[in-house]
Amino acid sequence: MKAVTVIPGVPESLRLMDVPKPNPSKGQVLLKPIRVGVCGTDKEIIEGRYGKAPEGSQYLVLGHEAVAEVVELGDSVDNVGVGDVVVPTVRRPLNCDLPVDFCPVGHYLEHGIWGLHGHAAEYSVTDAKYLVRVPKEAIDVAVLTEPLSVVEKGIDMAMRIGQARFDWKPRAALVLGAGPVGLLATMTLRLMGLNTVTTATRPPDSLKARLVKELGGTYVDSVTEQISGEFDIVIEATGSPQVISEGLRHIAPNGVYVLLGVYPSGGSLSGLGELMTNVVLNNKVIIGSVNAGIKHFEMALEHLRRAKDEFNNWPAKLITKRANLSNYQEAYTWTHDDIKTVLEITPS
């Protein structure tokens, strides 16, 4: 079968290879991927900065964001059937008894990232118990489920932490960044009924700005405008240490700050002591969220379904670039104006 592969640690080793078709073991299923999403993690792996091949393999098949059809069942699989359309979660535990998305670094494997082949191939295998069925009406946008699941987890934790302290009813939210994660966060917060401001560096007439406005949110061009006010929930989705400090200035008393980026080491934040003292004195909370489990994948699919109905098929507008296996290289290059790139594996 054909698969999009890299040699982890070797920059620019991206190749379309003929590799052996996998077979499902006990508890596993064989999948026929329909489409695979591409994100910044794939870029880091291609650049040789991250990633690990499975034990005994020199290459890693990419693709951790996927929607696929079940085509064969291994022994002892009874939660899905052949023909089901599913989204596979990413992580698998490794010597860890916690929910898999809370396993610490070094205690998990990840499809298409770390130690497990991904789904950017004509076929893939995964453990059946980590599959989420996709409603028929959401199949066309289900490739967005994985990035949205991380957003769902972050917002869910924020709500739980806030409400554990008192009868907390957030009304306003700030989203820093208008990439796929930032826009999906804006979508989720608007579905929850929060007044939402999203800020990024694209101009007010850009596609990203228009998409925020279509959700009933407010867009702020951070190049020419200043954010004003305080917000009950602030979500950081840029991965920029400088933007973190901007977000800290806008958390309302008793508010929750959700960090969804991966941040470079080094550097310093100006006035950090004053900012963190303000966090302490006003009972603010800062949390980080990465990866997600079955529950948040299910929440993501429900929100995608709702957003299609309530916002005129809005999720589909995030997919701004498509490629297939014959021109796969195009899926792994993008500009600031691209939002979500998708690799179409199986023609629909």
XYZ file of C-alpha atoms in Angstrom:
348
model
C 0.000 0.000 0.000
C 1.029 3.634 -0.332
C 1.804 5.718 2.756
C 3.193 9.168 3.521
C 6.309 8.598 5.612
C 9.257 10.332 7.254
C 12.444 9.151 8.902
C 12.213 10.791 12.347
C 15.164 13.021 13.105
C 16.084 13.357 9.422
C 14.945 16.736 8.052
C 13.013 16.772 4.772
C 12.742 12.975 4.553
C 9.054 13.142 3.595
C 8.274 10.421 1.034
C 5.351 8.504 -0.457
C 6.418 4.898 0.002
C 5.132 1.438 -0.819
C 4.924 -0.278 2.574
C 3.344 -3.528 3.821
C -0.402 -3.426 4.411
C -1.019 -3.908 8.147
C -3.156 -6.655 9.679
C -5.332 -6.136 12.750
C -4.352 -8.059 15.873
C -6.698 -9.047 18.675
C -8.717 -6.028 19.769
C -7.719 -4.024 16.696
C -9.418 -2.977 13.462
C -8.176 -2.331 9.963
C -9.116 1.158 8.801
C -9.375 2.658 5.345
C -8.622 6.333 5.975
C -10.920 8.769 4.174
C -9.048 11.986 4.916
C -6.262 13.136 7.201
C -5.655 16.587 8.654
C -2.254 18.261 8.623
C -1.005 20.484 11.465
C 2.082 22.086 12.974
C 3.113 18.835 14.664
C 3.502 17.238 11.221
C 5.666 20.201 10.197
C 7.947 19.696 13.223
C 8.294 15.982 12.436
C 9.126 16.693 8.782
C 11.738 19.227 9.906
C 13.370 16.508 12.023
C 12.627 18.211 15.337
C 10.305 15.600 16.761
C 8.834 12.155 16.172
C 9.735 8.517 16.734
C 9.298 5.496 14.471
C 7.592 2.357 15.798
C 9.813 -0.309 17.337
C 11.626 -2.150 14.544
C 10.777 0.402 11.829
C 13.053 2.978 10.248
C 10.159 5.147 9.089
C 7.026 6.657 10.591
C 3.724 6.912 8.728
C 2.327 10.388 9.362
C -1.272 11.332 10.131
C -2.720 11.676 13.636
C -5.883 13.599 12.648
C -8.094 11.217 10.703
C -11.555 10.036 9.757
C -11.737 6.501 8.404
C -13.960 3.548 7.539
C -13.684 0.254 9.406
C -12.972 -2.488 6.845
C -11.866 -5.467 8.950
C -12.215 -6.553 12.580
C -9.612 -8.336 14.641
C -10.631 -10.936 17.199
C -12.676 -9.796 20.228
C -13.896 -6.529 18.663
C -17.561 -5.839 19.369
C -17.878 -2.058 19.772
C -17.704 -1.207 16.040
C -18.596 -2.974 12.819
C -17.363 -3.134 9.254
C -18.615 -0.082 7.380
C -18.687 2.207 10.405
C -17.090 5.616 9.893
C -14.925 6.489 12.879
C -12.379 8.911 14.269
C -9.429 7.294 16.079
C -8.011 9.014 19.134
C -4.254 9.595 19.075
C -2.622 8.327 22.261
C -2.143 4.830 23.647
C -0.928 4.256 27.231
C 2.543 2.893 27.951
C 2.982 1.761 31.573
C 0.336 4.243 32.706
C -2.899 3.606 34.617
C -4.246 7.153 34.250
C -6.711 8.239 31.569
C -4.451 8.143 28.528
C -4.627 11.890 27.824
C -3.252 12.525 31.322
C -0.344 10.086 31.083
C 2.964 11.944 31.586
C 5.589 12.332 28.892
C 7.323 9.011 28.287
C 4.271 6.956 29.221
C 2.318 6.975 25.973
C 2.606 6.287 22.248
C 0.933 8.446 19.598
C -0.314 7.480 16.149
C 1.607 9.356 13.476
C 3.820 11.091 16.027
C 5.577 8.877 18.544
C 6.093 5.135 18.244
C 2.933 4.247 16.276
C 2.254 4.570 12.565
C -0.406 7.096 11.620
C -3.237 7.150 9.123
C -1.784 8.979 6.093
C -1.918 5.712 4.170
C -4.310 3.575 2.184
C -4.824 1.407 5.298
C -3.998 1.673 8.991
C -4.636 -0.254 12.194
C -5.603 0.869 15.673
C -7.142 -0.401 18.901
C -10.923 -0.627 18.568
C -11.641 0.673 22.073
C -10.175 4.053 21.123
C -12.530 4.653 18.199
C -15.393 7.161 18.143
C -18.279 6.628 15.730
C -19.060 9.573 13.447
C -22.693 10.618 12.830
C -23.542 10.552 9.124
C -24.224 14.296 9.067
C -20.722 15.077 10.383
C -18.594 12.826 8.152
C -17.578 15.680 5.827
C -16.055 17.726 8.694
C -15.045 14.902 11.061
C -11.383 15.363 10.121
C -11.537 18.419 12.427
C -12.475 16.271 15.430
C -8.963 15.720 16.794
C -7.871 19.381 16.981
C -11.304 20.330 18.312
C -11.079 17.618 20.988
C -8.073 19.400 22.520
C -10.108 22.621 22.630
C -13.043 20.764 24.193
C -10.807 19.344 26.909
C -9.317 22.747 27.727
C -12.685 24.500 27.936
C -14.250 21.601 29.866
C -11.455 21.749 32.445
C -11.826 25.522 32.690
C -15.550 25.191 33.361
C -15.091 22.428 35.921
C -12.383 24.315 37.796
C -14.367 27.540 37.774
C -17.577 25.919 38.963
C -15.811 23.860 41.641
C -15.087 27.071 43.524
C -18.516 28.722 43.423
C -21.490 29.200 41.111
C -19.280 30.524 38.315
C -21.092 31.685 35.185
C -18.605 32.941 32.583
C -19.997 35.434 30.098
C -17.030 36.689 28.085
C -14.085 34.929 26.463
C -10.899 35.955 24.677
C -9.171 33.718 22.120
C -5.570 34.544 21.247
C -4.864 33.234 17.755
C -6.988 32.459 14.701
C -5.394 29.316 13.386
C -7.446 26.107 13.323
C -7.335 25.704 17.109
C -8.181 29.340 17.806
C -11.069 29.337 15.349
C -12.431 26.048 16.700
C -12.202 27.502 20.214
C -14.157 30.544 19.017
C -16.789 28.236 17.539
C -17.150 26.249 20.769
C -17.391 29.332 22.972
C -20.024 30.868 20.709
C -22.038 27.629 20.789
C -21.891 27.961 24.587
C -23.319 31.474 24.316
C -20.250 33.407 25.476
C -19.429 36.847 24.087
C -16.154 36.055 22.351
C -13.296 38.229 21.104
C -10.674 36.598 18.874
C -7.422 38.349 18.045
C -4.723 37.571 15.483
C -2.355 39.295 13.050
C -4.470 38.884 9.917
C -6.233 42.057 8.656
C -9.959 42.694 9.319
C -10.926 41.732 5.756
C -9.115 38.359 5.895
C -10.877 34.988 5.769
C -9.999 34.330 9.405
C -11.573 37.601 10.500
C -14.683 36.894 8.437
C -15.036 33.435 9.952
C -14.958 34.903 13.468
C -17.653 37.408 12.514
C -19.823 34.675 10.961
C -19.940 33.060 14.411
C -21.117 36.313 15.963
C -17.707 36.915 17.523
C -15.609 40.082 17.517
C -12.310 40.096 15.631
C -9.373 42.272 16.691
C -6.408 42.799 14.356
C -3.538 42.751 16.871
C -1.253 44.635 14.464
C -3.385 47.780 14.458
C -5.734 47.416 17.454
C -5.506 46.925 21.197
C -7.568 44.429 23.177
C -9.555 46.068 25.938
C -11.390 44.681 28.926
C -11.259 41.534 31.044
C -12.534 38.069 30.192
C -13.728 35.128 32.271
C -12.032 32.601 29.981
C -8.871 33.332 28.008
C -7.547 30.753 25.544
C -3.990 31.009 24.231
C -3.611 29.211 20.897
C -0.533 30.769 19.275
C 2.422 29.120 21.016
C 4.038 32.548 21.534
C 5.497 33.430 24.964
C 4.912 37.114 24.213
C 1.225 36.465 23.606
C 0.981 34.588 26.925
C 1.784 37.774 28.833
C -0.839 39.689 26.838
C -3.429 37.119 27.841
C -2.455 37.337 31.502
C -3.365 41.024 31.475
C -6.922 40.274 30.383
C -8.055 37.531 32.781
C -10.941 38.737 34.910
C -10.908 38.092 38.678
C -11.736 34.407 39.277
C -11.161 33.749 35.563
C -9.391 30.782 33.962
C -6.528 30.949 31.462
C -6.230 27.920 29.151
C -2.892 27.322 27.418
C -3.162 25.203 24.256
C 0.144 26.098 22.589
C 3.577 24.489 22.745
C 6.088 27.165 23.640
C 9.791 27.535 22.771
C 12.325 27.472 25.593
C 14.324 30.519 26.615
C 13.330 34.150 26.734
C 11.515 35.963 29.510
C 8.186 37.636 30.085
C 8.306 41.323 30.934
C 6.690 42.142 34.271
C 6.020 38.484 35.078
C 6.180 39.027 38.835
C 3.496 41.706 38.775
C 1.298 39.643 36.469
C 1.541 36.518 38.608
C 0.894 38.472 41.807
C -2.303 39.691 40.179
C -3.207 36.062 39.410
C -2.773 35.144 43.076
C -4.613 38.122 44.551
C -7.599 37.691 42.223
C -7.989 33.903 42.453
C -7.208 33.361 38.800
C -6.373 29.911 37.416
C -3.897 28.904 34.690
C -4.165 25.446 33.128
C -2.520 23.631 30.246
C -4.269 21.102 28.031
C -2.890 18.680 25.466
C -4.409 15.660 23.756
C -7.879 14.335 24.607
C -9.807 11.157 25.323
C -13.013 9.581 24.043
C -15.317 11.955 25.953
C -13.879 15.091 24.378
C -13.815 13.535 20.895
C -17.540 12.871 21.321
C -18.109 16.448 22.477
C -16.180 17.679 19.445
C -18.333 15.713 17.021
C -21.511 17.050 18.629
C -20.271 20.638 18.376
C -19.263 20.128 14.737
C -22.759 18.837 14.013
C -24.366 21.798 15.798
C -22.098 24.340 14.132
C -23.036 23.003 10.706
C -26.699 23.596 11.519
C -26.462 26.846 13.468
C -23.685 28.617 11.540
C -24.388 27.726 7.897
C -21.941 24.814 7.526
C -19.211 26.900 9.157
C -16.769 24.050 10.027
C -16.363 23.130 6.351
C -15.054 26.643 5.659
C -11.978 25.936 7.792
C -10.724 23.453 5.195
C -8.963 25.798 2.800
C -6.598 23.394 1.030
C -6.920 19.804 -0.148
C -4.413 17.412 -1.662
C -4.303 13.674 -2.372
C -1.687 10.940 -2.479
C -0.674 11.848 -6.046
C 0.297 15.397 -4.999
C 0.823 14.754 -1.281
C 3.698 17.258 -0.986
C 1.217 20.109 -1.383
C -0.510 19.074 1.837
C 2.637 19.753 3.854
C 3.275 23.330 2.718
C 1.053 26.221 3.722
C 0.954 29.961 4.271
C -0.433 32.219 7.007
C -3.619 32.586 4.999
C -4.280 28.847 4.914
C -6.347 27.494 7.783
C -6.731 23.728 7.583
C -5.103 21.483 4.998
C -6.539 18.026 4.399
C -5.051 15.032 2.632
C -7.793 13.111 0.820
C -6.907 9.411 0.958
C -10.092 7.672 -0.260
C -12.160 9.521 -2.878
C -15.684 10.101 -1.550
